[in-house]
Coordinates of C-alpha atoms in Angstrom, one line a residue:
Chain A
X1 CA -23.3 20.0 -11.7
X2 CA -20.1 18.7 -12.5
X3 CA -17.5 21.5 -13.0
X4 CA -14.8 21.0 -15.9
X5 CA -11.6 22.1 -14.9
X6 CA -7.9 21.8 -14.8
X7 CA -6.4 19.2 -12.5
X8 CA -4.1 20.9 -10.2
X9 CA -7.1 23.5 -9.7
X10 CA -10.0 20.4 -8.8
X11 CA -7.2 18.5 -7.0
X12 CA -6.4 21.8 -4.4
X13 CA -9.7 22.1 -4.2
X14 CA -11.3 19.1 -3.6
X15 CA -8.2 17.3 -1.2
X16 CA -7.1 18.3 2.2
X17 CA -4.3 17.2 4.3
X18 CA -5.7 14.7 6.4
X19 CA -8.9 13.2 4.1
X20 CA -9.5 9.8 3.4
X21 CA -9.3 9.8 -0.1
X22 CA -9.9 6.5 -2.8
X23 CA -8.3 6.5 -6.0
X24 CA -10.3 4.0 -7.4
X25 CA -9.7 1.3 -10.4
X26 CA -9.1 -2.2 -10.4
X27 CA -5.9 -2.9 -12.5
X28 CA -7.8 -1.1 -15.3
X29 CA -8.0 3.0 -15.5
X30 CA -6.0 3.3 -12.1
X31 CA -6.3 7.2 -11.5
X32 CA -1.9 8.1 -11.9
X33 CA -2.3 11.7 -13.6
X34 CA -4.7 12.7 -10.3
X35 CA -2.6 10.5 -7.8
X36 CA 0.5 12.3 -9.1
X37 CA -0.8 15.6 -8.8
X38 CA -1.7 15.4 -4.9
X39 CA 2.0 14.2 -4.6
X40 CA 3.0 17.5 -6.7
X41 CA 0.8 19.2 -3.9
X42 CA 2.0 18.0 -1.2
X43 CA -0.7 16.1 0.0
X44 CA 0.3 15.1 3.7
X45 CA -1.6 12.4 6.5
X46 CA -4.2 11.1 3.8
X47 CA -5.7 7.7 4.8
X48 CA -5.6 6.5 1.3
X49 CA -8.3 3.9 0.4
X50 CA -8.2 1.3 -2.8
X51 CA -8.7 -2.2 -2.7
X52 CA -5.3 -3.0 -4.5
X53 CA -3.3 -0.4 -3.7
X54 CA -1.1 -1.1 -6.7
X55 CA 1.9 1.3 -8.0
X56 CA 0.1 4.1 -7.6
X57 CA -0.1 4.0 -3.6
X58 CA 2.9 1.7 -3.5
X59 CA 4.7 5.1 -4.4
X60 CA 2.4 7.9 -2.4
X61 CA 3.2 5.6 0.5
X62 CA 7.3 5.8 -0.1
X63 CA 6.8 9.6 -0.6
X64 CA 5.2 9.7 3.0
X65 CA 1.9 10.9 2.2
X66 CA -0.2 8.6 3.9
X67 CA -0.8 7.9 7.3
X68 CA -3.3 5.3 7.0
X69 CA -4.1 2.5 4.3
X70 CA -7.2 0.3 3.8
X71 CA -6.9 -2.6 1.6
X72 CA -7.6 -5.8 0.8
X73 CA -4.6 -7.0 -1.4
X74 CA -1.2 -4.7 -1.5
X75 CA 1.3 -6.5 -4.4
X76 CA 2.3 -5.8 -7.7
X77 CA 0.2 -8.4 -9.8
X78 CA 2.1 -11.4 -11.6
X79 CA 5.4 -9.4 -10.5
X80 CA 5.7 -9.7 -7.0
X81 CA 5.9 -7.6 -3.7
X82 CA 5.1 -3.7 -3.6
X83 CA 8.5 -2.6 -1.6
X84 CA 7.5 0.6 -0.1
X85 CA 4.2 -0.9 0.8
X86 CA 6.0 -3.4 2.7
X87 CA 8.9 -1.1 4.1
X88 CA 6.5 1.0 5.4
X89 CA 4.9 -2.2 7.5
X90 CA 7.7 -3.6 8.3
X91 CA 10.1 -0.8 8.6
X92 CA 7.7 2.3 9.0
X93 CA 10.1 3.8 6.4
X94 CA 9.6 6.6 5.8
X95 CA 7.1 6.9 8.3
X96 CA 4.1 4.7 10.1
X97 CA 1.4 3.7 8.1
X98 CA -1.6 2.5 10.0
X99 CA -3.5 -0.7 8.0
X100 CA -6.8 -1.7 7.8
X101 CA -7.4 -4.7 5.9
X102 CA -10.0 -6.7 4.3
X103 CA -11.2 -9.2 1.7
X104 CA -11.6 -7.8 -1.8
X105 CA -15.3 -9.3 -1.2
X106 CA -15.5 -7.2 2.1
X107 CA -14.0 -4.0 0.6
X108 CA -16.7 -4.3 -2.7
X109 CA -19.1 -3.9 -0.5
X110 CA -18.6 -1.4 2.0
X111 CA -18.2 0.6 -1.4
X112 CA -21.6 -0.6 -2.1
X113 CA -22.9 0.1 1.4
X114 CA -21.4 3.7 0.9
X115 CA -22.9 3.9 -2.1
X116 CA -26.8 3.4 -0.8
X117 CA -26.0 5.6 2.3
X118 CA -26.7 2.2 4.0
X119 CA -23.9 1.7 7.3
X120 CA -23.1 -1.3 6.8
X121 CA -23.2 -4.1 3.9
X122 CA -24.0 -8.2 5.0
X123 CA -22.0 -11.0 3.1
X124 CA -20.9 -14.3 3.5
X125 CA -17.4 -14.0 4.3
X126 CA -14.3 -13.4 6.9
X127 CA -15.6 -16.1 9.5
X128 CA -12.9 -18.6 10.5
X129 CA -10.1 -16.4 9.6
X130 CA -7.7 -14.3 11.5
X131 CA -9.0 -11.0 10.0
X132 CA -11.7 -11.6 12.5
X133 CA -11.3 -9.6 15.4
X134 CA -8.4 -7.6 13.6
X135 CA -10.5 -5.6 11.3
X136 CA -13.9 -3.6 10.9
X137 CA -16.0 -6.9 10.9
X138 CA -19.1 -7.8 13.0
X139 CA -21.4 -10.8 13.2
X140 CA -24.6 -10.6 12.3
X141 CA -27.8 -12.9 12.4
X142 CA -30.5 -12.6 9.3
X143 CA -33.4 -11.2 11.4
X144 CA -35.7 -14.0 8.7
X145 CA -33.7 -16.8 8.7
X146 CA -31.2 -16.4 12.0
X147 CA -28.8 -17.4 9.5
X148 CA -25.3 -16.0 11.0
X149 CA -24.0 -13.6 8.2
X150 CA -21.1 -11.1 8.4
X151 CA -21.0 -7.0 8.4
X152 CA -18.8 -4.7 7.2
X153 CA -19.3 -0.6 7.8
X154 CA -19.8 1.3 4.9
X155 CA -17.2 3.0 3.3
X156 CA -17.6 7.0 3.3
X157 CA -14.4 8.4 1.7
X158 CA -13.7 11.9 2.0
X159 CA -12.7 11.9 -1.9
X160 CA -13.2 10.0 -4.7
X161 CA -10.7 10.1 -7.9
X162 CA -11.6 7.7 -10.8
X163 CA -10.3 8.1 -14.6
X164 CA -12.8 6.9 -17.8
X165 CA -12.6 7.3 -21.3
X166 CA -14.6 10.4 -21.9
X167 CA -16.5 13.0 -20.5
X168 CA -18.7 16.0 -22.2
X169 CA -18.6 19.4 -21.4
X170 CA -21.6 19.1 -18.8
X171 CA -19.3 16.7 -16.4
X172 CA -21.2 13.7 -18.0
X173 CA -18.4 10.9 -17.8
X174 CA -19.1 7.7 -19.8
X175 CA -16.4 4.8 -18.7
X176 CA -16.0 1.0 -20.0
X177 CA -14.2 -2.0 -19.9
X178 CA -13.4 -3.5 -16.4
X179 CA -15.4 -1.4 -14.3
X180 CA -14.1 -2.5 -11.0
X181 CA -15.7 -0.2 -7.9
X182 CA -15.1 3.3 -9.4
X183 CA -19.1 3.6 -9.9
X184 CA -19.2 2.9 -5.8
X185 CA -16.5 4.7 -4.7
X186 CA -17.7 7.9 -6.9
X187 CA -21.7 7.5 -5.6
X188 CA -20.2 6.5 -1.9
X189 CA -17.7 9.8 -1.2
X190 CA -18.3 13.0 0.0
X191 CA -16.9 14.2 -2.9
X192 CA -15.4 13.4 -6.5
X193 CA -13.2 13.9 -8.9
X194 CA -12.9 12.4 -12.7
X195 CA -10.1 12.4 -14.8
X196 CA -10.8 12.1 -18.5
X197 CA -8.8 11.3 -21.6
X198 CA -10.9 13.8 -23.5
X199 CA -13.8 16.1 -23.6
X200 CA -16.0 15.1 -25.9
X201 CA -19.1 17.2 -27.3
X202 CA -21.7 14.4 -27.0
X203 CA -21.4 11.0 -25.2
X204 CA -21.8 7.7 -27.4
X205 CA -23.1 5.1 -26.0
X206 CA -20.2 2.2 -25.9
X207 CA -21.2 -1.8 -25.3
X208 CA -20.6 -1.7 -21.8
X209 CA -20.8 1.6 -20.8
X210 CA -21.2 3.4 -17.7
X211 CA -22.6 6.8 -17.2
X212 CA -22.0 8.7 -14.3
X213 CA -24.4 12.2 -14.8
X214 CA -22.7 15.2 -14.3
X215 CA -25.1 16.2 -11.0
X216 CA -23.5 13.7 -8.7
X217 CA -19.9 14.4 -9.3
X218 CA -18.1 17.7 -8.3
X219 CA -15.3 18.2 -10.6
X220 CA -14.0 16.7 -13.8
X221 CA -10.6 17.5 -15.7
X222 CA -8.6 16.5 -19.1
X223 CA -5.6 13.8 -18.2
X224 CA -4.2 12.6 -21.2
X225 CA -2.8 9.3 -20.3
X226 CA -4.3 9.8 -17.2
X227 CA -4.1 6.2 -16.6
X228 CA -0.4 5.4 -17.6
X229 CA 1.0 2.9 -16.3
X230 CA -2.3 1.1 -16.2
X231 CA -4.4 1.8 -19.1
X232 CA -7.6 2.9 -20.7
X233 CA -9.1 0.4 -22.6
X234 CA -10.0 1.7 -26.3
X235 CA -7.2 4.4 -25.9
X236 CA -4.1 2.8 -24.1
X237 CA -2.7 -0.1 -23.1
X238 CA -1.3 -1.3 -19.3
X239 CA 2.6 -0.9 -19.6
X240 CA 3.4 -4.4 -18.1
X241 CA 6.9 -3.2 -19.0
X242 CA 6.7 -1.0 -16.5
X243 CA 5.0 -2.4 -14.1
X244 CA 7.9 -5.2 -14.2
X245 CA 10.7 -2.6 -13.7
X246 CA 9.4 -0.9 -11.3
X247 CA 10.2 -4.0 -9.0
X248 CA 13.7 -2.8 -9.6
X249 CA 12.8 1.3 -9.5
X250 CA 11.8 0.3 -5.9
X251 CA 13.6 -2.1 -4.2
X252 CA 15.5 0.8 -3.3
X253 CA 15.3 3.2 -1.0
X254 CA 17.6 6.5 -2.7
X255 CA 17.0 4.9 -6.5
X256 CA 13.0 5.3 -5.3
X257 CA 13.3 8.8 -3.9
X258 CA 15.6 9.8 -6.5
X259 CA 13.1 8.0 -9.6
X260 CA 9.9 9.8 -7.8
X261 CA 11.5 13.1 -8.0
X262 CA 12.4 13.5 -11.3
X263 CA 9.3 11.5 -13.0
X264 CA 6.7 12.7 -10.4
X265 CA 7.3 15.6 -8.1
X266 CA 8.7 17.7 -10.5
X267 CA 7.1 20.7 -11.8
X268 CA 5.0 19.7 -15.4
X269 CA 6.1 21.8 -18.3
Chain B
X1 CA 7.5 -21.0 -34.6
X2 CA 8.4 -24.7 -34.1
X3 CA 8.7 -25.7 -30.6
X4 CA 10.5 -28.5 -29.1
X5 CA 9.4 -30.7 -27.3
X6 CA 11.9 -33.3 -27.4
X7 CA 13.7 -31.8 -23.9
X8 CA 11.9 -33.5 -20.9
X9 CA 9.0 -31.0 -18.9
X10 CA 10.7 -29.5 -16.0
X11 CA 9.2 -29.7 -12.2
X12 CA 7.2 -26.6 -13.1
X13 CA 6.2 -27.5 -16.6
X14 CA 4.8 -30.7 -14.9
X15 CA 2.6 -28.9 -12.1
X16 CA 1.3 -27.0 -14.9
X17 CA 0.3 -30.1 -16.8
X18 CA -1.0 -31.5 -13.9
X19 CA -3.1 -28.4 -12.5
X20 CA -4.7 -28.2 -16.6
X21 CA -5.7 -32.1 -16.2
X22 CA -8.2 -31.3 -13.4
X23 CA -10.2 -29.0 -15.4
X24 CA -11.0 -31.5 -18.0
X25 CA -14.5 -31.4 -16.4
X26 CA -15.0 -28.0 -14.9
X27 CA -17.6 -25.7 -16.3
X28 CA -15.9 -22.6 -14.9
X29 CA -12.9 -22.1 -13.1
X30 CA -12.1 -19.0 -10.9
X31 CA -8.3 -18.0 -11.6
X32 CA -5.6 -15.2 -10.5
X33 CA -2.1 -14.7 -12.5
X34 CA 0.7 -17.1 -12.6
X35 CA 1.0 -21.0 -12.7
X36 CA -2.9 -21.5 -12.5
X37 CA -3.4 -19.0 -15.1
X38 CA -1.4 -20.8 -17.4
X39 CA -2.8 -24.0 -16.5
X40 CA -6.6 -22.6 -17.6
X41 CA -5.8 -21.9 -20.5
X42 CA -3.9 -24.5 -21.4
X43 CA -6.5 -26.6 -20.3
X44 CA -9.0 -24.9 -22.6
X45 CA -6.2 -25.5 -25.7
X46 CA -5.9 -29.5 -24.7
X47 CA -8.6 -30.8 -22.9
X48 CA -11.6 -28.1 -22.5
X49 CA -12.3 -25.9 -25.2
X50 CA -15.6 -24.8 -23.5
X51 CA -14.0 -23.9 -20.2
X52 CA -15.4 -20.5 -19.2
X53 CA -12.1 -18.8 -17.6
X54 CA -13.8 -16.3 -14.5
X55 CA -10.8 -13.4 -13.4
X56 CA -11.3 -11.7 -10.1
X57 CA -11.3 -8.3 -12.3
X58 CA -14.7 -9.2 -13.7
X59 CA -14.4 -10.9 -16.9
X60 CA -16.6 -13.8 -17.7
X61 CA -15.3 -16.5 -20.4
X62 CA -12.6 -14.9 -21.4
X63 CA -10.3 -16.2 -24.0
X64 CA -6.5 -14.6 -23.2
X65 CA -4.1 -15.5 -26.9
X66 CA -1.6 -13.9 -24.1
X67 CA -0.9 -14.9 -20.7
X68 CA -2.1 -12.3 -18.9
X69 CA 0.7 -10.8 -16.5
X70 CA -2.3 -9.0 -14.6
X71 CA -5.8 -9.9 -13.8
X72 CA -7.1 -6.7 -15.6
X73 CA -4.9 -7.1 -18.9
X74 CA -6.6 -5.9 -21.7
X75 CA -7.3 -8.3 -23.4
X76 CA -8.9 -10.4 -21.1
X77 CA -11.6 -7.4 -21.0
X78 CA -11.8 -7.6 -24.7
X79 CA -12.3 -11.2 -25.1
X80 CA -14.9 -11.9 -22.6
X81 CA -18.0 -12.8 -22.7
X82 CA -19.1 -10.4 -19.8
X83 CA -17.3 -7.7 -17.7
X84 CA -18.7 -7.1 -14.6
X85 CA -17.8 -4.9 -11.6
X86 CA -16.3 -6.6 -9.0
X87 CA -19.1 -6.1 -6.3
X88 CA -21.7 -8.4 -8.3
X89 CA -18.0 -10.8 -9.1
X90 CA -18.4 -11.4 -6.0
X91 CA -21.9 -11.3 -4.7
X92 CA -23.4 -12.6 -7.7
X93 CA -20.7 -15.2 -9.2
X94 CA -18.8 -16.0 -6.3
X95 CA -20.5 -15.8 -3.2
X96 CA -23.6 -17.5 -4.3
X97 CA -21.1 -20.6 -5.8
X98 CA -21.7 -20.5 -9.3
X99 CA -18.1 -21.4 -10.0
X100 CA -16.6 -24.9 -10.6
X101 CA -13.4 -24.7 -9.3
X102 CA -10.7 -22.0 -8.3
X103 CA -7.1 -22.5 -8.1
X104 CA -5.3 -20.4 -5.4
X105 CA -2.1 -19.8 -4.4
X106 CA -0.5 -19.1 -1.0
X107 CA 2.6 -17.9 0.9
X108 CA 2.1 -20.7 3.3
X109 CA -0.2 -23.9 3.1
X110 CA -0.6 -26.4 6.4
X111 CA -1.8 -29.6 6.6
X112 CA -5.3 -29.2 6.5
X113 CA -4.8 -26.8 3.8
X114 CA -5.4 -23.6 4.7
X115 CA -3.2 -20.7 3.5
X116 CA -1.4 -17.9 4.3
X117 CA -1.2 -14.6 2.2
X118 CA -1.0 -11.8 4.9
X119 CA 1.9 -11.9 6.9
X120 CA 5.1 -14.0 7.9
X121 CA 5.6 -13.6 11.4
X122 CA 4.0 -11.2 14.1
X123 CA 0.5 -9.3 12.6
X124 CA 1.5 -6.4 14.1
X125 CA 5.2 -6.5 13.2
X126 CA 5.6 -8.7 10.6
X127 CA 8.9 -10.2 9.1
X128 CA 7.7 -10.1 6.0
X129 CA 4.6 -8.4 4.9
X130 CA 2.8 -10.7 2.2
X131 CA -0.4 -8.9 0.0
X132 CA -2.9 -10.3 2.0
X133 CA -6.1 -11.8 1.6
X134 CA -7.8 -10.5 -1.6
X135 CA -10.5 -12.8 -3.0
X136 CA -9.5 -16.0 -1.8
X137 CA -11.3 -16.6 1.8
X138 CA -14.5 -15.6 0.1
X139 CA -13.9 -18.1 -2.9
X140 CA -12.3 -20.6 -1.1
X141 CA -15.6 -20.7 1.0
X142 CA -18.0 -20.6 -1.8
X143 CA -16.6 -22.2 -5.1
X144 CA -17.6 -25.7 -5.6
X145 CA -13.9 -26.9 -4.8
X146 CA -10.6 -25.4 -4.7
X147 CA -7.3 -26.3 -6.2
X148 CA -4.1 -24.8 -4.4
X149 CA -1.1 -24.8 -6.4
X150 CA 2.1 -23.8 -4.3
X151 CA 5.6 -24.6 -5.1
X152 CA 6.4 -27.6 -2.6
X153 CA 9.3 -26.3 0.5
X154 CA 9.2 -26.4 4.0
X155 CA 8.8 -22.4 3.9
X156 CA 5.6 -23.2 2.0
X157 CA 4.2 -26.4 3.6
X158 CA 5.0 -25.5 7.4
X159 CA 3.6 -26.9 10.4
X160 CA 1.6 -24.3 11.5
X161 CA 0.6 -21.0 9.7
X162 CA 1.6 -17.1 11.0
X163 CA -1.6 -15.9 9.8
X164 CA -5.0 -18.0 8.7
X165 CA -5.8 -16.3 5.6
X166 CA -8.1 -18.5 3.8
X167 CA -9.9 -21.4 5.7
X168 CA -9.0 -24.7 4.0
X169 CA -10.3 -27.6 6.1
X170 CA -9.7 -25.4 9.0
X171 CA -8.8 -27.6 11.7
X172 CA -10.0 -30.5 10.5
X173 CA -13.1 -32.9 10.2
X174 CA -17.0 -30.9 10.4
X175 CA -14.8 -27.4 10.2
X176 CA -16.3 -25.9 7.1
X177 CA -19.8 -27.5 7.8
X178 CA -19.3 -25.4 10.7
X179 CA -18.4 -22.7 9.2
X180 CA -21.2 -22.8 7.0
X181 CA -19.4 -22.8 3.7
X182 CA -21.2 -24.2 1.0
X183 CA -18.0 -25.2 -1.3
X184 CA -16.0 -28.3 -0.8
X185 CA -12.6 -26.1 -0.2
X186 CA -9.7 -27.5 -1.2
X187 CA -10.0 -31.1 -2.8
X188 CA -6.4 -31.1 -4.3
X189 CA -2.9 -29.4 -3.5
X190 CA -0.4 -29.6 -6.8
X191 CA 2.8 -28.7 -6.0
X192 CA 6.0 -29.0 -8.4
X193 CA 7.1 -32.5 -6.6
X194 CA 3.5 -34.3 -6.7
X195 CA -0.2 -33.9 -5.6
X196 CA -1.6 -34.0 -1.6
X197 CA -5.3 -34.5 -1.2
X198 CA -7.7 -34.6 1.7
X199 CA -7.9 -37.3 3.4
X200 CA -11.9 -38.5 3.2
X201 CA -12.5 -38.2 7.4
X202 CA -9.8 -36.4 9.0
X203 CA -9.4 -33.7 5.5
X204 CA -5.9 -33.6 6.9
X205 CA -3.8 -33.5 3.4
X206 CA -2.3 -37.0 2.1
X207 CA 0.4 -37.6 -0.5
X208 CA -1.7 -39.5 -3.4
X209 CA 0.8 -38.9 -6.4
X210 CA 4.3 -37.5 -6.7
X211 CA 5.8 -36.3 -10.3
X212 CA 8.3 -38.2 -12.7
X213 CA 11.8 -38.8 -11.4
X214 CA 10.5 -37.4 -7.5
X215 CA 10.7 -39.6 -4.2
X216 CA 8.6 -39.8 -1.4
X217 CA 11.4 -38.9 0.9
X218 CA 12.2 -35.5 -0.9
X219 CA 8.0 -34.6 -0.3
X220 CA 8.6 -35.4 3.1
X221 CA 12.1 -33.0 3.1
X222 CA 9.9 -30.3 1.6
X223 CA 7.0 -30.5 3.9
X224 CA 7.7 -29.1 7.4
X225 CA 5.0 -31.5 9.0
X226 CA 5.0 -35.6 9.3
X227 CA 3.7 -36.0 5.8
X228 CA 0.8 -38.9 5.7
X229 CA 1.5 -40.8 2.0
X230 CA -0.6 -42.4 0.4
X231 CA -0.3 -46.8 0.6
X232 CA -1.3 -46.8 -3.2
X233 CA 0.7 -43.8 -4.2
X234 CA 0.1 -43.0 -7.9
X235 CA 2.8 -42.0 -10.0
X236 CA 1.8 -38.8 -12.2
X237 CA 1.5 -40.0 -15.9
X238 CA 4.3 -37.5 -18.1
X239 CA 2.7 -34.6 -20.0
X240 CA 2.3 -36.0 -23.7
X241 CA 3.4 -34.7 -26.6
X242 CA 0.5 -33.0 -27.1
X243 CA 0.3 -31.3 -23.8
X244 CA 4.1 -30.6 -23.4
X245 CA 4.0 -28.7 -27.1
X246 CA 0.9 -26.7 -26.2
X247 CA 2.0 -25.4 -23.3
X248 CA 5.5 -24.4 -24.5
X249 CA 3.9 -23.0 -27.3
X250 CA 1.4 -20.7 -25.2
X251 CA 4.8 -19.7 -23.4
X252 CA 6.4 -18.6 -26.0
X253 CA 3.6 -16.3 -27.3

């Protein structure tokens, strides 16, 4: 059963140096309070998993916590490039990042794969490309029609961290609006963690809402604005502000390092 | 708010025109942020009120008052007509090719119009590192046809990609039969000086219309390979009125 708890307690807990962890959200309900808080602890030689790895990763990679990134689109959307993404490629400032990249159709479905303990997911994808050959991909024929298909492995992340709406004091989280993989990535990982904007006594059903039941998810914690600069639909809303300036915030190397440690890695109140 | 339309359309107001003309009989069209975002819903305003806009985020028909700056905006979640997660986007909408059209964009384009997203120069070592694929080699194969909108340079329309992305026409004639795709691929390129099309056998991209107040000779400076053009090159009819206010006032919202 899901245990409710503080962050910083669930996020020493459940995330090691070294773990492959994915912070999961598609442009909507993009994990920053839990992503934050592994920066806060240090968190060191992560292979850090998400299909777009968005602001979130763009700055856990400039910090130097990751040593390896899997992916399947890395820019800031309808802004531009994700700078330390990109110095860290083509610069290996501050340090090396090993890639691993995909489709968005490949990545969805090793999720899925992971998610039915299957070890590998077939789709129609990747063949005449250059990622074939470069990147976890296999042929395969359909053992009924000999039609030639495409695998990808399933993906088994060490850790899970997703944000929703609400959760009640079980560890019974109820999420909604664009649901992108957070369902997979939760049901495909070793173990997960869900941030919450509130506890709530009983869960109401919302058009379009997804329950994850308490039993298959190890920790759940309070985040206010968990989401911020992305958003939570029903309770925030993305900061496209933000998501502009910080093409500016990090361009640069010293104006990054210096905006991560005062916004970020600084001790909460 | 009164909106003038009395200063001529720029190169980019154009493309936009241009790309929202070729929806005027889609059913649904598959779209990311920028230029072809704009040009969706523009079309749906002018020429298409039942178009049924499809993001890569999941939502289904939705109906933006706000050009989205992101694919997951909010309000595209609130105004669709169905959010779904991505793995059934794209194993249930896309793969399968239940989508009319999709307009793509790319880093790089070459002649037989396939696109680079991923990287400008060596894989390994890149120059510059671009965001890479995303959704577009899976919808490129599978939508009914595919639209690319690039701006027209020679850093954009080179002779030969760094990286093959997203497989076009791949290397020409029988290539996506090959390939087994089931969509048509790309069936137009609209750039900001005119529009390239396959040609019929060779799918090697031709010249077929070029913008107000453009020459053939400055497509041929922005395109890094021997450009074919078209003998009965059309000349793009001007946005109207109509067209010219809608989009600047969708802009300005």
């Amino acid at each position: 059963m899901a245990e409710v708890t503080s962050l910083s307690e669930a996020a020493a807990e459940l995330v090691h140096d070294g773990d492959s962890v994915a912070l999961e959200g598609f442009t909507h309900l993009i994990p920053f309070a839990a992503g934050h808080e592994l920066l806060r602890q240090n968190r060191r030689e992560l292979e850090l998993i998400r299909m777009t790895p968005d602001l979130l990763y763009d700055q856990m990679i400039g910090v130097g916590a990751a040593r390896k990134l899997v992916f399947s689109y890395g820019g800031n959307p309808g802004v531009g490039s994700l700078h330390r993404f990109r110095d860290a490629i083509e610069n290996d400032w501050p340090r090396p990042v090993e890639l691993e990249e995909h489709s968005h159709a490949g990545m969805a479905n090793r999720f899925v794969a992971g998610a039915a303990k299957l070890p590998f997911a077939v789709l129609r994808g990747y063949v005449g490309t250059d990622l074939m050959g470069r990147t976890q991909v296999a042929p395969i024929t359909c053992p009924f029609t000999g039609e030639e298909l495409v695998a990808v492995p399933a993906l088994e992340p060490d850790v899970a961290i997703i944000h929703a709406q609400e959760a009640d004091r079980a560890g019974n989280v109820q999420l909604w609006g664009i649901p992108g993989v957070q369902k997979e990535a939760v049901l495909a990982a070793k173990r997960s963690l869900v941030t919450v904007e509130r506890i709530v006594d009983e869960l109401r059903p919302q058009p379009g809402g997804i329950v994850l039941p308490g039993w298959v998810i190890d920790a759940v914690a309070e985040a206010p604005n968990g989401s911020q600069p992305s958003y939570t639909l029903g309770v925030t809303t993305r900061d496209n502000d933000f998501y502009r300036e910080w093409d500016a915030i990090s361009r640069d190397r010293e104006h990054f390092t210096q905006w991560m440690d005062e916004h970020v890695l600084s001790p909460v109140a | 708010m009164s909106v003038a339309s009395d200063t001529k359309a720029s190169a980019g107001e154009v493309q936009t025109v241009v790309a929202a003309r070729r929806l005027r009989d889609s059913q649904t069209v598959f779209i990311g942020v920028g230029r072809p975002s704009t040009a969706a819903i523009l079309a749906r305003m002018v020429h298409n009120p039942d178009l049924v806009l499809v993001y890569e985020s999941g939502t289904i028909g939705a109906k933006p008052f706000h050009i989205p700056l992101s694919i997951g905006d909010g309000e595209l979640a609130e105004t669709a007509d169905a959010v779904v997660s991505v793995p059934e986007m794209f194993n249930y909408w896309i793969g399968p090719g239940r989508i009319d059209m999709a307009f793509l964009g790319a880093a790089q384009v070459d002649r037989y119009a396939n696109l680079n997203s991923t990287v400008i120069g060596d894989y390994e070592h890149p120059k510059t590192r671009l965001p890479g694929a995303g959704g577009a080699p899976e919808i490129a194969a599978s939508c009914h046809e595919v639209t690319v909108i690039a701006p027209h340079s020679k850093r954009t329309f080179v002779e030969k990609l760094d990286f093959l992305t997203t497989v076009g026409h791949g290397d020409g004639a029988g290539a996506r039969e090959r390939l087994g795709f089931r969509g048509a691929g790309p069936t137009a390129v609209i750039t900001d000086l005119g529009v390239l099309e396959p040609d019929p056998e060779s799918k090697e991209l031709v010249l077929t219309q070029i913008h107000p107040d453009v020459e053939p000779s400055q497509v041929q400076e922005a395109t890094a390979w021997e450009l074919r053009i078209a003998r009965d090159l059309e000349r793009t009819d001007p946005p109207t009125d109509e067209e010219l206010a809608a989009l600047r006032e969708l802009l300005s919202r």
